[in-house]
Short mmCIF file of C-alpha atoms and ligand atoms in Angstrom, two decimals:
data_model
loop_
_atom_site.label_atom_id
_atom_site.label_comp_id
_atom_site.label_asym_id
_atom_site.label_seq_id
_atom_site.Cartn_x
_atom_site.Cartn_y
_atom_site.Cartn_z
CA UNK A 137 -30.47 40.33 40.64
CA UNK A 138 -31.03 36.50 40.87
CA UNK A 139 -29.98 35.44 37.40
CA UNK A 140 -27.92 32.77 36.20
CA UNK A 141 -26.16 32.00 33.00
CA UNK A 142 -26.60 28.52 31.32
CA UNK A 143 -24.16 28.02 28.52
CA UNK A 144 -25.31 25.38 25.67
CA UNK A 145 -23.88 21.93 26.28
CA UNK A 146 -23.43 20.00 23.32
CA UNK A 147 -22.59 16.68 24.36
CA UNK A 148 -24.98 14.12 25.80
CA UNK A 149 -26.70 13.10 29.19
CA UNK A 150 -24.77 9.60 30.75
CA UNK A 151 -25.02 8.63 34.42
CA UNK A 152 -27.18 7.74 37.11
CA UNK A 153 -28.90 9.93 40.20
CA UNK A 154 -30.48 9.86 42.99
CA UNK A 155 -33.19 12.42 42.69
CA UNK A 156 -34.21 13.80 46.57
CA UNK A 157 -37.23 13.01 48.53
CA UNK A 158 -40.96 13.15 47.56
CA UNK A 159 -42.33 16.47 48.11
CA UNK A 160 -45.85 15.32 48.84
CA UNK A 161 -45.06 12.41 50.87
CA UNK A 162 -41.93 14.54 52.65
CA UNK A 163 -45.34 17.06 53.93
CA UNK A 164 -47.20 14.62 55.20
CA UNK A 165 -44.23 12.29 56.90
CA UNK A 166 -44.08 15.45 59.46
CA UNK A 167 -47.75 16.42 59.63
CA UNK A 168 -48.84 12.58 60.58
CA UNK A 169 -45.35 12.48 62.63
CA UNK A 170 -46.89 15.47 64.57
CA UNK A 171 -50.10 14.13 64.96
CA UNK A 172 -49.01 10.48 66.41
CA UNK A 173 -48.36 9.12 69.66
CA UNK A 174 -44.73 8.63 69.93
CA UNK A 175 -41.88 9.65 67.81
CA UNK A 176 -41.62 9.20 64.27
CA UNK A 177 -38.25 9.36 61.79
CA UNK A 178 -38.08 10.16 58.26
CA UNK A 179 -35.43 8.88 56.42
CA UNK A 180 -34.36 10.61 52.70
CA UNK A 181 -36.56 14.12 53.71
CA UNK A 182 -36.65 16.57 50.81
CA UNK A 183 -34.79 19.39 52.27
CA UNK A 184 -36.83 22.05 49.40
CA UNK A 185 -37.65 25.17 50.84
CA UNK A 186 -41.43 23.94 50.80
CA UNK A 187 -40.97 20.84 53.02
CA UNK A 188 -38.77 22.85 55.54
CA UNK A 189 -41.35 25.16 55.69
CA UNK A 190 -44.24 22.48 56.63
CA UNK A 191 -41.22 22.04 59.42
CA UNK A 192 -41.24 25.18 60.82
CA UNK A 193 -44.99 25.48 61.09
CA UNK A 194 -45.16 22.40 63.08
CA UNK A 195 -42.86 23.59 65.28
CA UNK A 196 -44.36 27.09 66.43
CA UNK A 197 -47.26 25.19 67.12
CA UNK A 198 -45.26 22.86 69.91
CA UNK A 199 -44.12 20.47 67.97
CA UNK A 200 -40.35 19.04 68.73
CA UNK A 201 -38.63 18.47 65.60
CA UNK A 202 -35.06 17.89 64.62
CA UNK A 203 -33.53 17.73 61.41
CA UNK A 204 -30.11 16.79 60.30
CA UNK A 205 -29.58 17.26 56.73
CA UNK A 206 -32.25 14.33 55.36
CA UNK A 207 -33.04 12.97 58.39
CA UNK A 208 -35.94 14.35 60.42
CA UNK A 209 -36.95 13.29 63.88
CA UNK A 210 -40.63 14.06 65.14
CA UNK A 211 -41.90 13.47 68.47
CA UNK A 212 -45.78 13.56 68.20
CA UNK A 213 -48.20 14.77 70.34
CA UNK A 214 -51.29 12.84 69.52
CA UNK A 215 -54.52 14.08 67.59
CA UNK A 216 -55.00 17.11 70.08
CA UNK A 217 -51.45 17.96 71.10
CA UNK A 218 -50.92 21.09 68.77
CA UNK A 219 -50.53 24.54 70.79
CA UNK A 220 -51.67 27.96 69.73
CA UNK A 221 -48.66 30.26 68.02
CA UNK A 222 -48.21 33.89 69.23
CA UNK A 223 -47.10 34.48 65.91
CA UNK A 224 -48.80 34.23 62.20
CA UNK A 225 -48.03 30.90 60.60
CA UNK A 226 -45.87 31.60 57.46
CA UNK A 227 -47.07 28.91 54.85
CA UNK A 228 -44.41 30.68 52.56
CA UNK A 229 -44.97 29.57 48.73
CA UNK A 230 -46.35 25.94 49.95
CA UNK A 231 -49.76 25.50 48.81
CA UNK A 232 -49.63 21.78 50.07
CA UNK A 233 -48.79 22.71 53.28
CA UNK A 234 -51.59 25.60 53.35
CA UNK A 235 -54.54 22.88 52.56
CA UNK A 236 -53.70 20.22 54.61
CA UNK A 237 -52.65 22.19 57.51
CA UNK A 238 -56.18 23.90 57.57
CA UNK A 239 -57.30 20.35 57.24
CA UNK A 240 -55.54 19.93 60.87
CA UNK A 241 -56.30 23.09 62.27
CA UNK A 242 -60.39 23.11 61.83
CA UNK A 243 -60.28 20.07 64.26
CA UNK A 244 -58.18 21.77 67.05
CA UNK A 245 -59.63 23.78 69.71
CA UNK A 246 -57.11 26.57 69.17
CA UNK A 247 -56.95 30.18 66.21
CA UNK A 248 -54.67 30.75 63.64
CA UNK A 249 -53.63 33.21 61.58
CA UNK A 250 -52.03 32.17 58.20
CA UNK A 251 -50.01 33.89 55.21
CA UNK A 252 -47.81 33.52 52.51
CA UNK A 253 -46.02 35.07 49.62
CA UNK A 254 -47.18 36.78 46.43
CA UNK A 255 -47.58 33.15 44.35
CA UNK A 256 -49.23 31.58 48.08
CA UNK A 257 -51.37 34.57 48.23
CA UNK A 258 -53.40 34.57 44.98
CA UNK A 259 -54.05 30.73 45.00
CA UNK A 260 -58.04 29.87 45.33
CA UNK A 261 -58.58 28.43 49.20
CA UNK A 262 -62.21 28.40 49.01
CA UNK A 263 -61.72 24.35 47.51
CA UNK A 264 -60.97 23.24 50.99
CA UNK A 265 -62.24 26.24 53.14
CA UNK A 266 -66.10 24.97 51.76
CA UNK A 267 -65.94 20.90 52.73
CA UNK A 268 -64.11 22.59 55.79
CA UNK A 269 -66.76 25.16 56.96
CA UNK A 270 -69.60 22.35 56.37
CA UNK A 271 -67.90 20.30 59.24
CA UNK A 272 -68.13 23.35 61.26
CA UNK A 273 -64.76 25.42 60.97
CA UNK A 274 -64.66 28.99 61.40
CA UNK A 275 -62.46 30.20 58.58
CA UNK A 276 -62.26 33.90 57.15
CA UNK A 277 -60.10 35.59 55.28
CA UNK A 278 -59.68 37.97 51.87
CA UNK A 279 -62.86 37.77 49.46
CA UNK A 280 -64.78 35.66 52.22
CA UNK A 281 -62.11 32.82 52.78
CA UNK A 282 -61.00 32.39 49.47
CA UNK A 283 -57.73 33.86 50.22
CA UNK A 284 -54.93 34.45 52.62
CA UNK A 285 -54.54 35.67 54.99
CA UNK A 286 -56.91 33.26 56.85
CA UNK A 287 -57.71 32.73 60.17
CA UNK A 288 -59.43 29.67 61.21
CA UNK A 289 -60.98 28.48 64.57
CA UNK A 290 -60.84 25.10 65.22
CA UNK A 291 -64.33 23.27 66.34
CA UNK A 292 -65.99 20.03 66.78
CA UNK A 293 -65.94 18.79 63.94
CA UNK A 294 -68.94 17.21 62.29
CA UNK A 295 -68.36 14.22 59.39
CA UNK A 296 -69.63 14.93 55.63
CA UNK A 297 -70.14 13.12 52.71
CA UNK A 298 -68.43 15.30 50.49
CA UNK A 299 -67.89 14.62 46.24
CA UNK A 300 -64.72 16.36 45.57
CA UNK A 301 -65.26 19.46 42.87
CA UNK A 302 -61.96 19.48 41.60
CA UNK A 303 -59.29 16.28 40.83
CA UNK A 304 -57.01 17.25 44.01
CA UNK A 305 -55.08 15.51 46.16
CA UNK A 306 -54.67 17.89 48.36
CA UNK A 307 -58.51 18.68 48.86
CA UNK A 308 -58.61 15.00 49.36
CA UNK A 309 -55.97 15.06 52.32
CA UNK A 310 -57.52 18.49 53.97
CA UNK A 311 -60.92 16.31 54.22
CA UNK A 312 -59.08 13.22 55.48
CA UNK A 313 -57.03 14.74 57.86
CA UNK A 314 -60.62 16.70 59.23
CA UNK A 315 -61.96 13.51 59.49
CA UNK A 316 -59.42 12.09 62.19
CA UNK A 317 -61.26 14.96 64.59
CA UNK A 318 -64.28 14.36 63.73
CA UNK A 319 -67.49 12.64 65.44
CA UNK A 320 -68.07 9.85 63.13
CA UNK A 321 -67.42 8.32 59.23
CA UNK A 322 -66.23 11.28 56.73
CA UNK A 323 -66.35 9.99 53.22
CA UNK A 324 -65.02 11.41 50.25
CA UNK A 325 -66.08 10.60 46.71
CA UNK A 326 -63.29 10.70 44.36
CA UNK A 327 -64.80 10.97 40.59
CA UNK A 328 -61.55 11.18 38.96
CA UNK A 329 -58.25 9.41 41.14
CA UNK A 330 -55.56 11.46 42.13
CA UNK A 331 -52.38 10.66 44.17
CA UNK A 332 -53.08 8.60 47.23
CA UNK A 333 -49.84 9.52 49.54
CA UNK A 334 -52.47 10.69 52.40
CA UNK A 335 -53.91 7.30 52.66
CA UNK A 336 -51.51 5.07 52.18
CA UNK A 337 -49.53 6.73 55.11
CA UNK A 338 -52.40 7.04 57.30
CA UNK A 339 -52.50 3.58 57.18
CA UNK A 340 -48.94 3.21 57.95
CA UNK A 341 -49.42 5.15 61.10
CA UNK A 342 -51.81 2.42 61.95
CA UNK A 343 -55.11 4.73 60.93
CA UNK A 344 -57.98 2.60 58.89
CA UNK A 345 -59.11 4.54 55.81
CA UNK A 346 -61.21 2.01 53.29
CA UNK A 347 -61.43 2.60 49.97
CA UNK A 348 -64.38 1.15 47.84
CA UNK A 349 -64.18 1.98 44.29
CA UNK A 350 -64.00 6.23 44.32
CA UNK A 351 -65.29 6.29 47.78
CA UNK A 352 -63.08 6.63 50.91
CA UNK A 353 -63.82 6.14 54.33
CA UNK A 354 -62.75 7.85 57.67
CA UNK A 355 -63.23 7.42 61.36
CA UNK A 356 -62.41 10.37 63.62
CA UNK A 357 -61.01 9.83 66.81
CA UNK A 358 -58.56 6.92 65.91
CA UNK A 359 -54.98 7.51 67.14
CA UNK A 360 -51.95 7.89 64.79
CA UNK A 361 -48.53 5.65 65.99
CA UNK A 362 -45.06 6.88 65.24
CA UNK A 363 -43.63 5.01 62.51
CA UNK A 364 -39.70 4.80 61.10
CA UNK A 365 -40.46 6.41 57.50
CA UNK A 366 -38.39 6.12 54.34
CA UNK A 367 -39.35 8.79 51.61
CA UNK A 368 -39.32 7.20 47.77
CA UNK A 369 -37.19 9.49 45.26
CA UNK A 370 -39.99 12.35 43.53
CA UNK A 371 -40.98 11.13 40.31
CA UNK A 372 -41.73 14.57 39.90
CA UNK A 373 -38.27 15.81 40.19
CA UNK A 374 -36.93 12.59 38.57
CA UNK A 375 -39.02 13.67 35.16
CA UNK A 376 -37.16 17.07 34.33
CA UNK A 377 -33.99 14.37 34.00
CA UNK A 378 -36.03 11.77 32.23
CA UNK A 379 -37.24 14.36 29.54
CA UNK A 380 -33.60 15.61 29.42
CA UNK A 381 -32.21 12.73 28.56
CA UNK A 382 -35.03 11.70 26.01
CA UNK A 383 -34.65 15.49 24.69
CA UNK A 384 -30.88 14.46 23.72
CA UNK A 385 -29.94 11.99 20.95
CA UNK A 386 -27.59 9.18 22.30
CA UNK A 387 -28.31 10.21 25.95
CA UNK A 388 -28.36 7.27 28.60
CA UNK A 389 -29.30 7.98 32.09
CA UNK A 390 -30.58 5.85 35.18
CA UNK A 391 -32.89 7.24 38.06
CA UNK A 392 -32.58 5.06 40.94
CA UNK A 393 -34.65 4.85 43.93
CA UNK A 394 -37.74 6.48 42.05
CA UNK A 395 -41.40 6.52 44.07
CA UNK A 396 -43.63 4.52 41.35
CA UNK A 397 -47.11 4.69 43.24
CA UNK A 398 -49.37 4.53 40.17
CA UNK A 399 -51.36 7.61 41.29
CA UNK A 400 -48.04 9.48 39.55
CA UNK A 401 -46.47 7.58 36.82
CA UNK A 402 -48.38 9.10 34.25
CA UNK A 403 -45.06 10.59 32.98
CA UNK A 404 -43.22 7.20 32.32
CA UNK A 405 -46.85 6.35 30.18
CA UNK A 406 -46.65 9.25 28.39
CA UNK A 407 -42.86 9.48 27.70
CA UNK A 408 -43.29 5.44 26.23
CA UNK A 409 -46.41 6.27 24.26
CA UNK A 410 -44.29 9.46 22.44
CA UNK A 411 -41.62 6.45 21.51
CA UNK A 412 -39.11 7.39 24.04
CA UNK A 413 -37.00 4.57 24.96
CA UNK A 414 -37.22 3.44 28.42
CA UNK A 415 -36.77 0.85 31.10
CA UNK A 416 -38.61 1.15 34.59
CA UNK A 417 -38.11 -2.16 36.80
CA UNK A 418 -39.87 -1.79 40.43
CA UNK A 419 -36.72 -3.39 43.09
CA UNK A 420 -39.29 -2.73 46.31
CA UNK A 421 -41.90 -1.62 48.49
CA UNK A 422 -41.08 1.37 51.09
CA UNK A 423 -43.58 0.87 53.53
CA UNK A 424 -47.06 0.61 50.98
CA UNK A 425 -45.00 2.81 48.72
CA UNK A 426 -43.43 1.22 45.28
CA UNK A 427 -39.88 2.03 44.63
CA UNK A 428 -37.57 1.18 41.03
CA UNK A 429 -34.98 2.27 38.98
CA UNK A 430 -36.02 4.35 35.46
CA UNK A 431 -33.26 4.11 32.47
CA UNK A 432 -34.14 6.73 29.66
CA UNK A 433 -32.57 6.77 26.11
CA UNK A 434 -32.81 9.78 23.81
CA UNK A 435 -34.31 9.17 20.34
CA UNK A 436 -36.89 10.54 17.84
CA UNK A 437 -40.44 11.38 19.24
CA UNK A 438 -44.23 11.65 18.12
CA UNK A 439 -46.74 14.17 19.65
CA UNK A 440 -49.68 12.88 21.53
CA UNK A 441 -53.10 13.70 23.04
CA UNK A 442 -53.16 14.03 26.91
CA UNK A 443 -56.45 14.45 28.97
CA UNK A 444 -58.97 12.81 31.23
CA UNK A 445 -57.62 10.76 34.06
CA UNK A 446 -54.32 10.99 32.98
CA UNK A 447 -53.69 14.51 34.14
CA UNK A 448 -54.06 14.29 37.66
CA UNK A 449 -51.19 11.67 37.56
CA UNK A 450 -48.90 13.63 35.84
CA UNK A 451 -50.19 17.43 36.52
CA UNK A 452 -46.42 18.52 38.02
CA UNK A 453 -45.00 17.86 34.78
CA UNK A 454 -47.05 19.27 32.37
CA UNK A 455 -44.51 21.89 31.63
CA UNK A 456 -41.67 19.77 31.11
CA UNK A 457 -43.84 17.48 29.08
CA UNK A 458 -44.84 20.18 26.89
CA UNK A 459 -41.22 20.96 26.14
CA UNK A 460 -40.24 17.83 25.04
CA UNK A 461 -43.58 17.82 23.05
CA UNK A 462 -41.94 21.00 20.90
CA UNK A 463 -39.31 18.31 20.13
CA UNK A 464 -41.54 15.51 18.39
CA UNK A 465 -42.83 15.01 15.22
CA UNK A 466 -45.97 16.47 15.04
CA UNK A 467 -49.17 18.20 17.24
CA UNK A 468 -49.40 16.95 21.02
CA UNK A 469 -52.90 18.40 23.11
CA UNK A 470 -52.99 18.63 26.51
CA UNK A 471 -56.38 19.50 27.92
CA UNK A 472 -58.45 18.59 31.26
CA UNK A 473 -55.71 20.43 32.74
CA UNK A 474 -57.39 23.99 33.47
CA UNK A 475 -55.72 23.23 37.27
CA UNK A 476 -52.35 24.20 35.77
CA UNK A 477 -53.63 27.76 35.95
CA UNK A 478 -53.79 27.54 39.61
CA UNK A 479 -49.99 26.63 40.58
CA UNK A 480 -47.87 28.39 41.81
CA UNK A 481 -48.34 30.88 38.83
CA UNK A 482 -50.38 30.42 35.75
CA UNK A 483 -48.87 27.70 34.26
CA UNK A 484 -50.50 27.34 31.08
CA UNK A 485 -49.63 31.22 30.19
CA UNK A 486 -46.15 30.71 31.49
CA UNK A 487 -45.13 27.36 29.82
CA UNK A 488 -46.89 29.08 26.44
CA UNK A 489 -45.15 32.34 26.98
CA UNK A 490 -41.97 30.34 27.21
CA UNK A 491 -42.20 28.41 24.41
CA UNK A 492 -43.30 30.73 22.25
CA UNK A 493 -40.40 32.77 23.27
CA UNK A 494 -37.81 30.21 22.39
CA UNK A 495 -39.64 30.18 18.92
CA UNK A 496 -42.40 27.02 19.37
CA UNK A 497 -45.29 26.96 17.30
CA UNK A 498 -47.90 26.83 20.40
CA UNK A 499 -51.48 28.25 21.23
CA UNK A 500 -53.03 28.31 24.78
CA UNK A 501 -56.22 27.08 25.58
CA UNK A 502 -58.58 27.47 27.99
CA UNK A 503 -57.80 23.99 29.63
CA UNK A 504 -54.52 23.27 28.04
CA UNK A 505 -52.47 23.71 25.21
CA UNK A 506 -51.62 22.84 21.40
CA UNK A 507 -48.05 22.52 20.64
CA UNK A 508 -46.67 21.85 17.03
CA UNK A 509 -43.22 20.17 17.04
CA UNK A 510 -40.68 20.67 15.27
CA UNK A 511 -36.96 20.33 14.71
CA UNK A 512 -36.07 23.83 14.26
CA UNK A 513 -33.44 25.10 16.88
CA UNK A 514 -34.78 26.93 19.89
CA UNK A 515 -33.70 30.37 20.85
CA UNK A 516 -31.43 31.93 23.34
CA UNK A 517 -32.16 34.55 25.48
CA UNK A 518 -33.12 35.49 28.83
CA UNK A 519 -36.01 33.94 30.13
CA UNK A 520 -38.50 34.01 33.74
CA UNK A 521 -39.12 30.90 35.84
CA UNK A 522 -42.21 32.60 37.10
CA UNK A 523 -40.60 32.30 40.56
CA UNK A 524 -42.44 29.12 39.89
CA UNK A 525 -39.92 26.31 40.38
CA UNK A 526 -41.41 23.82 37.73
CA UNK A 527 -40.86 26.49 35.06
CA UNK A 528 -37.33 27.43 35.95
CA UNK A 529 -35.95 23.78 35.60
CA UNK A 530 -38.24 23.54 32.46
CA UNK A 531 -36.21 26.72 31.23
CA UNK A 532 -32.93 24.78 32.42
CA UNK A 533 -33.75 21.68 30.95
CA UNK A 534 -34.02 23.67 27.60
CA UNK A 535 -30.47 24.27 27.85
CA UNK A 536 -29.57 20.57 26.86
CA UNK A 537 -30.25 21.04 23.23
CA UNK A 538 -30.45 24.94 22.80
CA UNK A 539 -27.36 26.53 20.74
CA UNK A 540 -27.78 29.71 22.48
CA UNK A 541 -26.83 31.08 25.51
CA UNK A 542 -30.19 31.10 28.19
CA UNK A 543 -29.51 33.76 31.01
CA UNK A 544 -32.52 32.21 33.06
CA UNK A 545 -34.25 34.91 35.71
CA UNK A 546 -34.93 33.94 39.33
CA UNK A 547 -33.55 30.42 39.40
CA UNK A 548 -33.71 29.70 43.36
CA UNK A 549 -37.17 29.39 43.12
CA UNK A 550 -35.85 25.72 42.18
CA UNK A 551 -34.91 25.25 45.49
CA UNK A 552 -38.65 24.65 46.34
CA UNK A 553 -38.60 21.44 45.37
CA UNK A 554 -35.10 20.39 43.82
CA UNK A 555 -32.51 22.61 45.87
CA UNK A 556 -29.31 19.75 44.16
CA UNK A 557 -30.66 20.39 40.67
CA UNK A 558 -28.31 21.93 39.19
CA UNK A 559 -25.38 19.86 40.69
CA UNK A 560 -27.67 16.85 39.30
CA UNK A 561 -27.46 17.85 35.93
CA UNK A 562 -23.74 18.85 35.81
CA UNK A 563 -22.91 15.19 37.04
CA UNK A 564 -25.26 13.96 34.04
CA UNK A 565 -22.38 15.51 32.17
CA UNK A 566 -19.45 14.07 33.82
CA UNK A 567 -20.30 10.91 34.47
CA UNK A 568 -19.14 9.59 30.89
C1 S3P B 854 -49.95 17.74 45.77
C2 S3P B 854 -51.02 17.62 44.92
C3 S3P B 854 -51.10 18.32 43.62
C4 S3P B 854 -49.73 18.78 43.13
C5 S3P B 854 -48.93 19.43 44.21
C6 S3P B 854 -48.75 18.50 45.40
C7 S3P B 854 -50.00 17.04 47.06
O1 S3P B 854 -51.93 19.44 43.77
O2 S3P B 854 -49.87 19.66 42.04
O3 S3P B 854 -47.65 19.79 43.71
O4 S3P B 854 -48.94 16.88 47.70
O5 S3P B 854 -51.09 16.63 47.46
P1 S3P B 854 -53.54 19.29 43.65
O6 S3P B 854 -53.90 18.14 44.46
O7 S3P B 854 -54.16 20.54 44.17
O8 S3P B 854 -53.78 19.10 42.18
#
């Protein structure tokens, strides 16, 4: 059985790390690198299973792509250079991959047949299937093309004015990437913003996308040039370390190299407005991309109220968040945030489940959460990640100020996104 056995560690967090890649802008280096003329690179990849699977797509559908270690190598095609695959495309547990692929694939002139695991299998579709049928996609699949498998023939596409439903990114990029193929100006209306990875590196391939206020603009038919890429650290990744640290009294650690687009800080905002101590100083600019250094010091917290526009800029760490929230003085609410329910599992059950199991006062709600802190210790045991990566480092992270034992269930799951976690938080140990 995948298990693994995290003793309690009673001494602080000290040191500095490089966290990997950016998941979301890792996906799209090699979907845009695919889609160029030319070849592109990508420097500081994220080598999580989700990333290498966005990899292996590309290349049953023609694509030439070599990767050593964190160091990718794409030699694009152009817009239409994409070639049938005998086989099923296996999107694996990657929902990112899933949308924005089918984003790609209703503009080719070629079928596909997609699937994934268990997780990848029960996650609503229909959110980009819709905007993607309007432009004239055939799509079908399990109850009508809300689920996989899906199979999708590409068309002509047609451009829409479409006003997105739901705060995602990643409906955001299918649309975007449909309206490269299509025959005129796609425009999106974005009522609440959400990270902007897909333009910003559109543009960086030398693709105009204008923004004006929460519209965004489109062209089909431009042509995508092969650009040297450098991926930022994941801020997402970076934040299981930053709550760590804040989680531990006397802790002192320094992310370096952390992506700081604004579309996803909402974690160092929160983490300051709960009192945590902390330092973020921006050193550069990867391509449009803002880069810095984040020092965390651990200290007494307060709860807080999180909702509205801030959730779409921190949505990936809601469960860590909530963690650290069981460790401040007095009630934090999360709502807004009914999305967490459609992640890679449940997350709103799972993160309450879990808390609740290591003895936190905490009630689910329909769109969130309520979570009294407190200072009593939390409990030992054996716990799930979900096979949901985000919970399993949440469960992990637990293990810096738990007394108990945690046997944690199903821990490569973290490998999705954070395969060096673990070695990443022994050096935070060592390193004094
Ligand atoms: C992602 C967008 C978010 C996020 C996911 C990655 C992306 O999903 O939760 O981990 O790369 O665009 P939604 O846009 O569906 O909220």
């Amino acid at each position: 059985m995948d298990q693994m056995e995290i003793q309690p560690r009673p001494h602080t967090l000290n040191g500095t790390i490089h966290v990997p890649g950016d998941k979301s802008i890792s996906h799209r280096a090699i979907m845009l690198g695919s889609l160029a003329e030319g070849r592109t690179t990508v420097k500081r990849f994220l080598t999580g299973e989700d990333c290498l699977t966005t990899i292996q797509v590309f290349q049953s559908m023609g694509i030439h792509i070599e990767q050593n270690g964190d160091e990718v190598k794409i030699e694009g095609k152009g817009l239409h250079g994409l070639s049938e695959s005998v086989t099923p495309l296996n999107l694996g547990n990657s929902g990112t991959t899933t949308r924005l692929l089918l984003g790609i694939l209703a503009g080719t002139s070629n079928h596909y047949t997609l699937f994934g695991d268990q997780s990848l299998s029960k996650r609503p579709m229909n959110r980009v299937v819709d905007p993607l049928r309007e432009m004239g996609a055939f799509i079908d699949g399990r109850e009508h093309g809300n689920l996989l498998p899906l199979s999708i023939r590409g068309q002509s596409l047609k451009p829409i004015h479409y006003r997105l439903p739901v705060n995602s990114a990643q409906v955001k990029s299918a649309i975007l990437l449909a309206g490269l193929f299509a025959d005129g100006t796609t425009t999106i209306m974005e009522p609440v913003k959400t990270r902007d990875h897909t333009e910003r590196m559109l543009q960086a391939f030398d693709v105009n996308v204008k923004r004006e206020e929460d519209l965004i603009h489109i062209s089909g038919g431009q042509t995508l040039t092969g650009v040297d890429i450098e991926v930022p650290g994941d801020i997402s990744s970076a934040a299981f370390f930053m709550c760590a640290a804040a989680l531990k009294e006397n802790s002192e650690i320094t992310l370096k190299d952390v992506g700081l687009n604004p579309t996803r800080t909402g974690i160092i905002d929160v983490l300051k407005d709960m009192g945590v101590s902390m330092t973020v100083n921006t050193t550069r600019h990867i391509g449009d991309e803002p880069v810095g250094d984040i020092t965390v010091k651990g200290g007494a917290m307060n709860g807080t109220t999180l909702s509205g526009d801030l959730i779409p800029r921190l949505i990936d760490e809601l469960p860590i968040i909530a963690l650290v929230a069981s460790r401040a003085e007095g009630k934090t609410i999360i709502k807004d945030a009914e999305e967490l329910r459609y992640k890679e599992t449940d997350r709103i059950q799972a993160v309450v489940d879990t808390l609740k199991q290591m003895g936190v006062e905490v009630e689910a709600t329909r769109d969130g959460m309520i979570i009294e802190g407190s200072t009593n210790p939390l409990k030992g045991g054996t716990y799930s990640s979900y096979h949901d990566h985000r919970i399993g480092m949440m469960v992990a992270v637990a293990s810096v100020i738990c007394e108990e034992k945690i046997m944690l269930d199903h821990p490569s799951c973290i490998s999705i996104s954070y395969p060096s976690f673990f070695d990443h938080l022994d050096a935070l140990y060592t390193q004094r």
